């Protein structure tokens, strides 16, 4: 049911999300002109995505910009969030606040 007020506190407390990602790629040293030779499955889960998880992610990203500035890319243009924050502690910050990232299965090389 949609309302102009948005969800109630009870509705938000009873809502969560889980996203599963499947990826294919190359092992270290593998020639990328060939077929991908490894697969991975990861999961992200957390509290209500709109009113709870989004502000957590935004605040923690801002903290990473301030506290992990030395870990951010030094040159270039516009970066995707994954590329921009890959060397920061953003994932650790999110995990500690209930937006949890995990590897479900990874390649055996």
Short mmCIF file of C-alpha atoms in Angstrom, two decimals:
data_model
loop_
_atom_site.label_atom_id
_atom_site.label_comp_id
_atom_site.label_asym_id
_atom_site.label_seq_id
_atom_site.Cartn_x
_atom_site.Cartn_y
_atom_site.Cartn_z
CA UNK A 1 0.00 0.00 0.00
CA UNK A 2 1.44 3.38 -1.02
CA UNK A 3 0.87 6.52 0.99
CA UNK A 4 2.15 10.09 0.81
CA UNK A 5 3.47 9.65 4.37
CA UNK A 6 5.77 6.78 3.50
CA UNK A 7 6.17 3.61 5.54
CA UNK A 8 5.46 3.42 9.26
CA UNK A 9 8.22 2.71 11.77
CA UNK A 10 6.80 -0.81 12.19
CA UNK A 11 6.88 -1.40 8.43
CA UNK A 12 10.49 -0.21 8.20
CA UNK A 13 11.52 -2.43 11.11
CA UNK A 14 9.93 -5.40 9.34
CA UNK A 15 11.65 -4.75 6.03
CA UNK A 16 15.10 -5.79 4.88
CA UNK A 17 16.90 -6.57 1.65
CA UNK A 18 19.23 -9.21 0.27
CA UNK A 19 20.96 -8.93 -3.11
CA UNK A 20 22.98 -11.76 -4.63
CA UNK A 21 25.61 -11.06 -7.28
CA UNK A 22 27.24 -13.54 -9.65
CA UNK A 23 30.45 -12.59 -11.41
CA UNK A 24 32.89 -14.08 -13.87
CA UNK A 25 36.43 -12.97 -14.41
CA UNK A 26 40.06 -13.92 -14.67
CA UNK A 27 42.49 -15.38 -12.19
CA UNK A 28 45.69 -13.47 -11.45
CA UNK A 29 47.90 -13.55 -14.53
CA UNK A 30 45.20 -15.01 -16.78
CA UNK A 31 45.08 -13.59 -20.32
CA UNK A 32 41.87 -11.50 -20.51
CA UNK A 33 41.56 -12.04 -24.26
CA UNK A 34 40.37 -15.59 -23.54
CA UNK A 35 37.27 -16.84 -21.76
CA UNK A 36 36.80 -15.95 -18.08
CA UNK A 37 38.16 -18.77 -15.92
CA UNK A 38 36.79 -18.00 -12.44
CA UNK A 39 33.35 -17.35 -10.94
CA UNK A 40 32.29 -15.72 -7.67
CA UNK A 41 29.02 -15.27 -5.79
CA UNK A 42 28.59 -12.44 -3.29
CA UNK A 43 25.74 -11.12 -1.18
CA UNK A 44 24.76 -7.76 0.29
CA UNK A 45 22.04 -7.61 2.92
CA UNK A 46 20.77 -5.03 5.31
CA UNK A 47 17.87 -3.15 6.86
CA UNK A 48 15.03 -1.38 5.02
CA UNK A 49 16.71 -0.08 1.86
CA UNK A 50 15.10 3.32 1.29
CA UNK A 51 14.89 5.09 4.63
CA UNK A 52 17.43 3.12 6.68
CA UNK A 53 20.20 1.58 4.54
CA UNK A 54 20.53 4.48 2.09
CA UNK A 55 21.39 7.10 4.75
CA UNK A 56 23.81 4.63 6.38
CA UNK A 57 25.58 4.18 3.04
CA UNK A 58 25.64 7.91 2.25
CA UNK A 59 27.07 8.91 5.64
CA UNK A 60 29.68 6.14 5.61
CA UNK A 61 30.72 7.08 2.06
CA UNK A 62 31.14 10.70 3.18
CA UNK A 63 33.23 9.57 6.16
CA UNK A 64 35.37 7.51 3.79
CA UNK A 65 35.91 10.56 1.58
CA UNK A 66 37.12 12.50 4.62
CA UNK A 67 39.09 9.84 6.49
CA UNK A 68 40.40 7.71 3.62
CA UNK A 69 41.33 10.51 1.21
CA UNK A 70 44.82 9.05 0.74
CA UNK A 71 43.22 5.81 -0.52
CA UNK A 72 41.11 7.48 -3.22
CA UNK A 73 42.19 7.64 -6.88
CA UNK A 74 44.56 10.54 -7.52
CA UNK A 75 43.95 11.09 -11.23
CA UNK A 76 41.28 10.55 -13.82
CA UNK A 77 37.75 11.64 -14.41
CA UNK A 78 34.50 10.28 -13.06
CA UNK A 79 34.77 6.99 -11.14
CA UNK A 80 32.14 4.38 -10.38
CA UNK A 81 31.63 3.91 -6.62
CA UNK A 82 33.39 0.54 -6.76
CA UNK A 83 36.48 2.01 -8.37
CA UNK A 84 36.48 5.13 -6.20
CA UNK A 85 36.09 3.35 -2.85
CA UNK A 86 37.91 0.06 -3.62
CA UNK A 87 40.94 0.84 -1.44
CA UNK A 88 39.03 2.56 1.39
CA UNK A 89 37.47 1.12 4.55
CA UNK A 90 33.91 1.74 3.29
CA UNK A 91 32.92 -1.94 3.24
CA UNK A 92 34.19 -2.39 6.82
CA UNK A 93 32.24 0.69 7.92
CA UNK A 94 29.05 -0.57 6.28
CA UNK A 95 29.46 -4.08 7.72
CA UNK A 96 29.75 -2.61 11.23
CA UNK A 97 26.50 -0.70 10.72
CA UNK A 98 24.34 -3.54 9.43
CA UNK A 99 24.81 -3.29 5.66
CA UNK A 100 26.69 -6.56 5.31
CA UNK A 101 28.83 -7.71 2.40
CA UNK A 102 29.89 -11.35 2.14
CA UNK A 103 31.41 -13.79 -0.31
CA UNK A 104 29.17 -16.84 -0.68
CA UNK A 105 31.48 -18.82 -2.95
CA UNK A 106 34.75 -18.01 -4.60
CA UNK A 107 36.94 -19.76 -7.11
CA UNK A 108 39.33 -22.48 -6.13
CA UNK A 109 42.51 -21.82 -8.06
#
